[in-house]
Tab-separated table of C-alpha atoms in Angstrom:
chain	number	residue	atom	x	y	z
V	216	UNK	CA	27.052	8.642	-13.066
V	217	UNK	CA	24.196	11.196	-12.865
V	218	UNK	CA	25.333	13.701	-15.185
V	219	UNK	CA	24.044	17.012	-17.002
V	220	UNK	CA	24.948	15.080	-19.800
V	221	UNK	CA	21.472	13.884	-20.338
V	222	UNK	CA	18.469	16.858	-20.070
V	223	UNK	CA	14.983	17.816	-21.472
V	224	UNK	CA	16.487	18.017	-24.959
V	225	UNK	CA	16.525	14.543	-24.790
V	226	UNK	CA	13.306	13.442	-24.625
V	227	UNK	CA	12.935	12.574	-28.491
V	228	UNK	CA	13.089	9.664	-30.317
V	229	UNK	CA	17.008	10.011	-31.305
V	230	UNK	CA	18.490	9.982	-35.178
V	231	UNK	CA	19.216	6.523	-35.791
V	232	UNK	CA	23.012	5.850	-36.986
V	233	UNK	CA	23.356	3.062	-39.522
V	234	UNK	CA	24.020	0.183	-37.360
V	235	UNK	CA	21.651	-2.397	-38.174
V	236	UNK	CA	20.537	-3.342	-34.351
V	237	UNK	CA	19.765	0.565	-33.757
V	238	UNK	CA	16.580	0.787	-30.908
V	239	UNK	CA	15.368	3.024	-28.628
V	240	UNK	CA	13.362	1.510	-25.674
V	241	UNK	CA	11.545	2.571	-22.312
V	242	UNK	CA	10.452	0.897	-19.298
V	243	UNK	CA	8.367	1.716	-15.507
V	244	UNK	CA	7.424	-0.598	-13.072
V	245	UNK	CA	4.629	-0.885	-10.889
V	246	UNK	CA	3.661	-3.015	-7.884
V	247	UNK	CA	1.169	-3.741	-5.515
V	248	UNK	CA	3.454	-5.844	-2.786
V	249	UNK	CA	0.920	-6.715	-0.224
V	250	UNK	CA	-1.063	-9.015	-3.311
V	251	UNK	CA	2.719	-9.880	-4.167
V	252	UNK	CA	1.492	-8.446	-7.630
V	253	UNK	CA	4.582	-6.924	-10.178
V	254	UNK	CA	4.019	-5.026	-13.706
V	255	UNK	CA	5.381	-3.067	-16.112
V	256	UNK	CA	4.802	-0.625	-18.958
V	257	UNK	CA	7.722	-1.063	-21.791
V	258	UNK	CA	8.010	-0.013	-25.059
V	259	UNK	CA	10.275	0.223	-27.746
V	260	UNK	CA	10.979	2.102	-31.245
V	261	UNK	CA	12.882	1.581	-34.172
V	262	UNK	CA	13.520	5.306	-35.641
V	263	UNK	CA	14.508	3.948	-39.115
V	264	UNK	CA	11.163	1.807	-40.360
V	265	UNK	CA	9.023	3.652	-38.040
V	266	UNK	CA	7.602	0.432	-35.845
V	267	UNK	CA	7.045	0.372	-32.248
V	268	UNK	CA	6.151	-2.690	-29.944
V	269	UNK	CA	5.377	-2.890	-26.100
V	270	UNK	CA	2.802	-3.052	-23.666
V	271	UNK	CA	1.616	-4.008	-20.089
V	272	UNK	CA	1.760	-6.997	-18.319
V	273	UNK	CA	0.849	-7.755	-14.510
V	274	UNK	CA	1.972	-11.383	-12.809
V	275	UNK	CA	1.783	-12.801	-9.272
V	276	UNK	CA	2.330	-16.330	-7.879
V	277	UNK	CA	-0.732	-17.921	-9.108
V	278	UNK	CA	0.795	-17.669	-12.758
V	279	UNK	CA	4.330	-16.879	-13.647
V	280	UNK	CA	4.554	-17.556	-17.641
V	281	UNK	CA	3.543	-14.953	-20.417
V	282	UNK	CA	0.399	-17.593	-21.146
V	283	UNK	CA	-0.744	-18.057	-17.328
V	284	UNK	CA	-0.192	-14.548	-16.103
V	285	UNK	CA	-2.669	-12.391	-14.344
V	286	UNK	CA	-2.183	-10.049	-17.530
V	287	UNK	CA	0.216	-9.862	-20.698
V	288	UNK	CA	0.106	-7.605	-24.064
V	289	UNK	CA	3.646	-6.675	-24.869
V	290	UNK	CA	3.607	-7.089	-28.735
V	291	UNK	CA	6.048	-6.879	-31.332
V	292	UNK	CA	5.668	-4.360	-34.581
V	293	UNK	CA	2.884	-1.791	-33.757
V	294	UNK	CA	2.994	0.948	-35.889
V	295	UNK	CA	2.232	4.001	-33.883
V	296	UNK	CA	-1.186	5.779	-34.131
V	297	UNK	CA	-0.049	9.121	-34.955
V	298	UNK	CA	3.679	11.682	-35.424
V	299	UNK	CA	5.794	9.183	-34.256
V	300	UNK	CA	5.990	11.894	-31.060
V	301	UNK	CA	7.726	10.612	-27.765
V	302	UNK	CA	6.380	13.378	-25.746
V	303	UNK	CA	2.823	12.227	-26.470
V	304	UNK	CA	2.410	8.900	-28.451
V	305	UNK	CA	-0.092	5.819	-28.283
V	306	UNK	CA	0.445	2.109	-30.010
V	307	UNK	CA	-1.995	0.048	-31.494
V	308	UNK	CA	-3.248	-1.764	-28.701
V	309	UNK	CA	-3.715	1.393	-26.918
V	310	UNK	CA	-0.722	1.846	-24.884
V	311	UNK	CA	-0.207	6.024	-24.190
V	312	UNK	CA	3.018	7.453	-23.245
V	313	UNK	CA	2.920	11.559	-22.119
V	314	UNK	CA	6.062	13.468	-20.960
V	315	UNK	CA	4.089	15.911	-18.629
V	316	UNK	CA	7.292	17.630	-16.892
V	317	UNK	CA	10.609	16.285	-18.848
V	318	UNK	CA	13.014	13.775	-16.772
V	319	UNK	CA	10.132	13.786	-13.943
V	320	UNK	CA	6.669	13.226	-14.628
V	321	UNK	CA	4.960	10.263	-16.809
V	322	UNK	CA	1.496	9.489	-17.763
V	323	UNK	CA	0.956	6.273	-18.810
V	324	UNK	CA	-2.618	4.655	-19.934
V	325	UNK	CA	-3.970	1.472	-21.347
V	326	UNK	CA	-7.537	0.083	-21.901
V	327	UNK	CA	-7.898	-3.152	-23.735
V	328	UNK	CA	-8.260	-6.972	-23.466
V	329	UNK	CA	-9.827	-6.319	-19.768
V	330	UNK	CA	-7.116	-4.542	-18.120
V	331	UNK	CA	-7.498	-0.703	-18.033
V	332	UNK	CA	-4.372	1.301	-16.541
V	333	UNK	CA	-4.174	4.988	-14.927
V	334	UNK	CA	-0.423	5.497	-13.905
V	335	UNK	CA	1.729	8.568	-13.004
V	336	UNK	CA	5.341	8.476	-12.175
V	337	UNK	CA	6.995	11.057	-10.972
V	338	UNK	CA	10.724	10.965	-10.548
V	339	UNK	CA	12.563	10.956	-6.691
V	340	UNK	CA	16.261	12.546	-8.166
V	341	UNK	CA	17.811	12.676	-11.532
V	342	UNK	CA	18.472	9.890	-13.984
V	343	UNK	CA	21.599	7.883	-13.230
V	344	UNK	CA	23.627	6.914	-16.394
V	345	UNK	CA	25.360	3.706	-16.912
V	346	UNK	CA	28.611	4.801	-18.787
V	347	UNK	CA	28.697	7.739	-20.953
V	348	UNK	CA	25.864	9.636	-22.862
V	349	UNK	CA	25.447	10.877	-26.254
V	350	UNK	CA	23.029	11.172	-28.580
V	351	UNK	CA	24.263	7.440	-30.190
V	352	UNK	CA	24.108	5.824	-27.580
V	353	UNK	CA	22.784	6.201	-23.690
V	354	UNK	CA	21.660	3.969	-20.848
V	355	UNK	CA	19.829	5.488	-17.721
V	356	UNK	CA	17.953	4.452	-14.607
V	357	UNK	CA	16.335	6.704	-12.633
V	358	UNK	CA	14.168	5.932	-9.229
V	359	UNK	CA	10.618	7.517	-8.523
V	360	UNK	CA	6.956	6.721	-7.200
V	361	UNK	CA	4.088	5.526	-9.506
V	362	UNK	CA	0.722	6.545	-8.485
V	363	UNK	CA	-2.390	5.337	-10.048
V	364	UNK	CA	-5.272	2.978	-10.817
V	365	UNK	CA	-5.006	-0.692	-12.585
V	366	UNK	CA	-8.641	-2.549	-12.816
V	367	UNK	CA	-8.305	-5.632	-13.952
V	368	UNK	CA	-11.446	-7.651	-15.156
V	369	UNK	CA	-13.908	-5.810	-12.839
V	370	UNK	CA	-11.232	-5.612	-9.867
V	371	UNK	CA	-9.646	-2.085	-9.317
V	372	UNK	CA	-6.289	-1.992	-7.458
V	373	UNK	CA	-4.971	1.503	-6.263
V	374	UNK	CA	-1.247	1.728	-7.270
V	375	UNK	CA	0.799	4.064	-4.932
V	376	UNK	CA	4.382	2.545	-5.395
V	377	UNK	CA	8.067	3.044	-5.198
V	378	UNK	CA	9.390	2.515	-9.099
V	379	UNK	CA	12.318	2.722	-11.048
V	380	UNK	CA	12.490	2.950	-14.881
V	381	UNK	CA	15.223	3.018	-17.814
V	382	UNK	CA	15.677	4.058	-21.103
V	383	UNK	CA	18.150	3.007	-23.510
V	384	UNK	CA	18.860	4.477	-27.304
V	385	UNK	CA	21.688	2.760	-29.410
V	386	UNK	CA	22.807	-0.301	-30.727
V	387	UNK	CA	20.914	-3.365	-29.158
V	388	UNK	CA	21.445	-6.712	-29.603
V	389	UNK	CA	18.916	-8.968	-27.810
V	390	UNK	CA	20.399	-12.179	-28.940
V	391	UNK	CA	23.568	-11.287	-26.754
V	392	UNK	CA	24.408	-14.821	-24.729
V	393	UNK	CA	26.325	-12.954	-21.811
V	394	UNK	CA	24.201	-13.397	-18.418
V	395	UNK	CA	23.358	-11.107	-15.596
V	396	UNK	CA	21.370	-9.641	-13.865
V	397	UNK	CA	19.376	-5.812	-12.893
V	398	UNK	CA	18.662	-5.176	-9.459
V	399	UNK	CA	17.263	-2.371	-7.477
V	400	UNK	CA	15.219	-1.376	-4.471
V	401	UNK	CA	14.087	1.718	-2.767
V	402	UNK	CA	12.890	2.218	0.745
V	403	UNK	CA	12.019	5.965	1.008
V	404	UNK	CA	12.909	9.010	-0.662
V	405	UNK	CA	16.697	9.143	0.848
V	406	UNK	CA	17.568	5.160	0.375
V	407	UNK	CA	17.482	3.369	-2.713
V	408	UNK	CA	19.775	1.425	-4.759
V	409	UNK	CA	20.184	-0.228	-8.216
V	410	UNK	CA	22.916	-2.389	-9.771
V	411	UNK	CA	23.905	-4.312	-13.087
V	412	UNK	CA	25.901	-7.351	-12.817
V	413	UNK	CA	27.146	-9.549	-15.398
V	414	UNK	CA	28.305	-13.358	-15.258
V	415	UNK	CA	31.949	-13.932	-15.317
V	416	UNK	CA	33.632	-17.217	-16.147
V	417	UNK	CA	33.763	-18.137	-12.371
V	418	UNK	CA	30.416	-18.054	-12.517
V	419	UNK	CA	29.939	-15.214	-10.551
V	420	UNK	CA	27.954	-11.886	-11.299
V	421	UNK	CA	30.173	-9.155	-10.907
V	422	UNK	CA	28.433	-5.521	-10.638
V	423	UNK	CA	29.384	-3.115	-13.811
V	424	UNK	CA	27.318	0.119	-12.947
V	425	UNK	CA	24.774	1.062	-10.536
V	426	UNK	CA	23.823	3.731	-7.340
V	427	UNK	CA	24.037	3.936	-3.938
V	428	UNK	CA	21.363	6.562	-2.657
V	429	UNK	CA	21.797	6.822	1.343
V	430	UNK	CA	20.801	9.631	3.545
V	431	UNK	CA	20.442	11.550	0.663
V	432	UNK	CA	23.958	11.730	-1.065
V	433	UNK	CA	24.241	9.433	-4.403
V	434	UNK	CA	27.272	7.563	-5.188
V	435	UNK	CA	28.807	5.201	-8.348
V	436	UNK	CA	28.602	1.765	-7.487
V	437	UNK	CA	32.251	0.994	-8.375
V	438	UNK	CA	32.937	-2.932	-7.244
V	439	UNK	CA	30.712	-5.792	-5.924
V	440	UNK	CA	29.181	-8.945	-6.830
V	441	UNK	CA	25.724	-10.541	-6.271
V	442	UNK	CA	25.092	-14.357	-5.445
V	443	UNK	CA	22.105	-16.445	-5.637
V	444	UNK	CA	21.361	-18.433	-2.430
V	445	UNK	CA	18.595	-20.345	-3.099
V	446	UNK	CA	16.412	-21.245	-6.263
V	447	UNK	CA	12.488	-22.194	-6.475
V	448	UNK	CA	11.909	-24.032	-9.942
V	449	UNK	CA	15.133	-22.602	-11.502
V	450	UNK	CA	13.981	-19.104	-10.497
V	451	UNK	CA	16.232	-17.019	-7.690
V	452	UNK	CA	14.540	-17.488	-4.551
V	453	UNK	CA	17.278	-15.992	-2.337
V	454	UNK	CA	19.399	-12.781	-3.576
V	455	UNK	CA	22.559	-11.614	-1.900
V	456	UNK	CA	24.276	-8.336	-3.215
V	457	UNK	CA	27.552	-6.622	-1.344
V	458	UNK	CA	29.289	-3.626	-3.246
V	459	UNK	CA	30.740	-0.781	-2.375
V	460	UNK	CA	30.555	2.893	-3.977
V	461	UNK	CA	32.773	5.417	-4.735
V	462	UNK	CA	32.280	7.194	-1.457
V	463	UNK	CA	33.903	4.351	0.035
V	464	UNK	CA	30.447	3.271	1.604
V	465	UNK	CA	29.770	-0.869	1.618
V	466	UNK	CA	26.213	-1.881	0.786
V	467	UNK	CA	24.597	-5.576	1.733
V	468	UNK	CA	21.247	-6.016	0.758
V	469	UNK	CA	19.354	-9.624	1.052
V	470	UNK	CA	16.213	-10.277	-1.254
V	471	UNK	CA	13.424	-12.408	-0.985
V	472	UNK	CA	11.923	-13.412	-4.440
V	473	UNK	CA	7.903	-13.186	-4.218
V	474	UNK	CA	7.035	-13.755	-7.611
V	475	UNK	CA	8.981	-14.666	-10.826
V	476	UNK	CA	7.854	-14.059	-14.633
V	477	UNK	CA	9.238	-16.527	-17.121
V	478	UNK	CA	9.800	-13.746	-19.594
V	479	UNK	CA	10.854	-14.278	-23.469
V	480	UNK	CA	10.337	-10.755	-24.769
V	481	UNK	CA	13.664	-10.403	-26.210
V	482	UNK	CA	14.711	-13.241	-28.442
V	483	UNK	CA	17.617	-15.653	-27.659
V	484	UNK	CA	16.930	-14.523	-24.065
V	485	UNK	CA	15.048	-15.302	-21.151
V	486	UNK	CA	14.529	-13.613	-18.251
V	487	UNK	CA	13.393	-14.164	-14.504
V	488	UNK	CA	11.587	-11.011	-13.741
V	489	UNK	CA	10.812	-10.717	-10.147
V	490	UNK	CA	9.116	-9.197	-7.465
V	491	UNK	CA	11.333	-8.431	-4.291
V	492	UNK	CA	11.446	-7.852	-0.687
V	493	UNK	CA	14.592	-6.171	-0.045
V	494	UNK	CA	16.311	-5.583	3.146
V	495	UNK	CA	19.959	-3.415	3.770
V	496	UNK	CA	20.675	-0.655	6.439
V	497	UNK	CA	18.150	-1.930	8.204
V	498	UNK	CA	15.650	-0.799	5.947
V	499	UNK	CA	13.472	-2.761	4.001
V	500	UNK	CA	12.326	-1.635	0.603
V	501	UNK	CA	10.625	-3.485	-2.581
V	502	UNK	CA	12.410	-3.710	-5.781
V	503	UNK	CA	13.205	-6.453	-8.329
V	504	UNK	CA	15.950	-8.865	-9.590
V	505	UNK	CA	15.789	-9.739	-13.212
V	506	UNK	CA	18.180	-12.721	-13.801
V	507	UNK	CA	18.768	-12.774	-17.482
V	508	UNK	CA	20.215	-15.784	-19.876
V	509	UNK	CA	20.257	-16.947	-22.838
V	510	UNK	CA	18.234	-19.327	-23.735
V	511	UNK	CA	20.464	-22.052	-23.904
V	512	UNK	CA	21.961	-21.517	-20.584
V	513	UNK	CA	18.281	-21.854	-19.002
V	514	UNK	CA	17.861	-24.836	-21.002
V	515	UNK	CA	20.707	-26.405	-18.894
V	516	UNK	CA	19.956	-24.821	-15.732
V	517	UNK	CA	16.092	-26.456	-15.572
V	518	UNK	CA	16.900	-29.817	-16.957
C-alpha cells in the first residue's frame, strides 16, 4: 500500500527493539542500459553496536561475479565517520548518503579504489509499503530517476536513469532459506511496476506485494505468479510475470536478462541480480529481476 503511514519523520535511523537480527538497510539502483551496465548504492546499519556496511558496485556481461566485476566495494562492519546521522552520513570507504528533500531527493557520492560516483535520485510518487508500517518494523519501495556522473578508471559515464530503491528497518534474517524473487520496471513517469514473489512448494513463485502504476493511478498487486522461461549458466535468461491488482487490472510483462551478478552479500544466500529489458502494455521499460536462494538450493540448481 502507499500509505501516510510512513513520512519525513521517518527518515532516522529507528530505536532498535531487542531482537537479536534488528537492521536497518537502504538501497538505489542505477543503470546505463545501452552499455548493458547495472549498479547499486546499498547500505546498512545496526542501531545497537553502532556499525554500518555497504557500498557501490557496477557489473556488465564481461564479468558477472563480485571478483570479475567492472566494480565492487560493498563491505561488511564500517563504523561510520561521524553522528551516526541518516540525513547526512559517510562510511569508511567513503560512501555519502544526504536526504536533500525527505521521501524525494538523494545525494549519493563515492570516490575510492578508481571509481568516483555523482548520483541524485529524485523520487516519481510516494513510497509503496509492503505490509504494514511502524516504527519496528517497515518495508518500502518507491520508483524515481537517478541522475548523475560514474567515472570509472579514467572513463566517465553520464547516468540519467529510471530507478527504484527500498528501505527496510526491523528484524532481518539473511540466512532465511525461502526463495524468490524482486522485480520491477518503469517505462515513464505514468507506467511502472514492481513485485515480490516467493517460491512455493510447487515450485512456483507466487507474488506477495507489489504496484501496478498505469496511466497514472497506483494499485496493490493482490495475486500473480512469475515463471522463468529460459536460463543462461543457471542465471534467468527469460522472465515471465502475470498478476493482477486490486483495481481489477491484469498485468503481463516479459523480461530479457542482459546481465546477471552472482551476488553473496547476505550470508546463506545468493542472489542473481540482473539487468532487464522489460516489455508490458506495449511499453518497454528497464528494470531488474533479482532471483534469490539459498545457497544450497543454487548448489543443486548449477550442478
Amino acid at each position: 500500500m502507499t500509505t501516510a503511514a510512513i513520512t519525513a519523520a521517518d527518515e532516522v535511523f529507528h530505536p532498535a527493539t531487542d531482537d537479536p537480527n534488528w537492521n536497518e538497510s537502504g538501497w538505489f539502483n542505477f543503470a546505463i542500459p545501452e552499455r548493458d551496465i547495472n549498479g547499486f548504492v546499498y547500505y546498512f546499519h545496526d542501531v545497537r553496536t553502532g556499525t554500518s556496511g555497504g557500498g557501490p558496485a557496477m557489473w556488465d556481461p564481461s564479468g558477472e561475479q563480485t571478483y570479475d566485476c567492472l566494480f565492487y566495494d560493498w563491505r561488511w562492519i564500517q563504523p561510520p565517520t561521524g553522528a551516526l546521522d541518516f540525513t547526512d552520513f559517510q562510511l569508511p570507504n567513503s560512501l555519502r548518503h544526504v536526504v536533500e528533500d525527505p521521501m524525494h531527493r538523494y545525494r549519493l557520492s563515492y570516490s575510492e579504489l578508481g571509481l568516483d560516483l555523482d548520483l541524485e535520485w529524485t523520487s516519481l510518487m510516494a513510497p509503496h509499503v509492503l505490509g504494514e508500517a511502524s516504527p519496528q518494523h517497515c518495508h518500502f519501495d518507491q520508483p524515481g530517476r537517478m541522475r548523475g556522473t560514474a567515472t570509472l578508471n579514467g572513463e566517465r559515464f553520464d547516468i540519467d536513469c529510471f530507478s527504484m530503491r527500498d528501505r527496510t528497518w526491523g528484524p532481518h534474517r539473511p540466512g532465511a532459506r525461502r526463495s524468490g524473487d524482486y522485480l520491477w520496471a518503469i517505462a515513464d513517469t505514468e507506467s511502472s511496476w514492481h513485485a515480490i514473489t516467493m517460491a512455493t512448494r510447487s515450485g512456483v513463485d507466487r507474488v506477495i506485494g507489489g504496484y501496478l502504476l498505469r496511466d497514472g493511478t497506483v494499485g496493490e498487486l493482490v495475486t500473480g505468479a512469475r515463471r522463468v522461461l529460459d536460463r543462461r549458466a543457471g542465471a534467468p535468461a527469460r522472465v515471465v510475470l502475470d498478476a493482477e491488482d486490486d483495481h481489477g487490472r491484469a498485468l503481463h510483462a516479459e523480461g530479457d536478462v542482459r546481465t546477471a551478478l552472482r551476488w553473496l552479500g547476505w550470508p546463506g544466500r545468493m542472489t542473481f541480480w540482473t539487468l532487464t529489458d522489460w516489455r508490458w502494455d506495449g511499453r518497454r521499460g528497464w528494470g531488474e529481476d533479482q532471483e534469490f536462494f539459498a545457497r544450497e538450493q543454487v548448489r543443486a540448481l548449477m550442478r
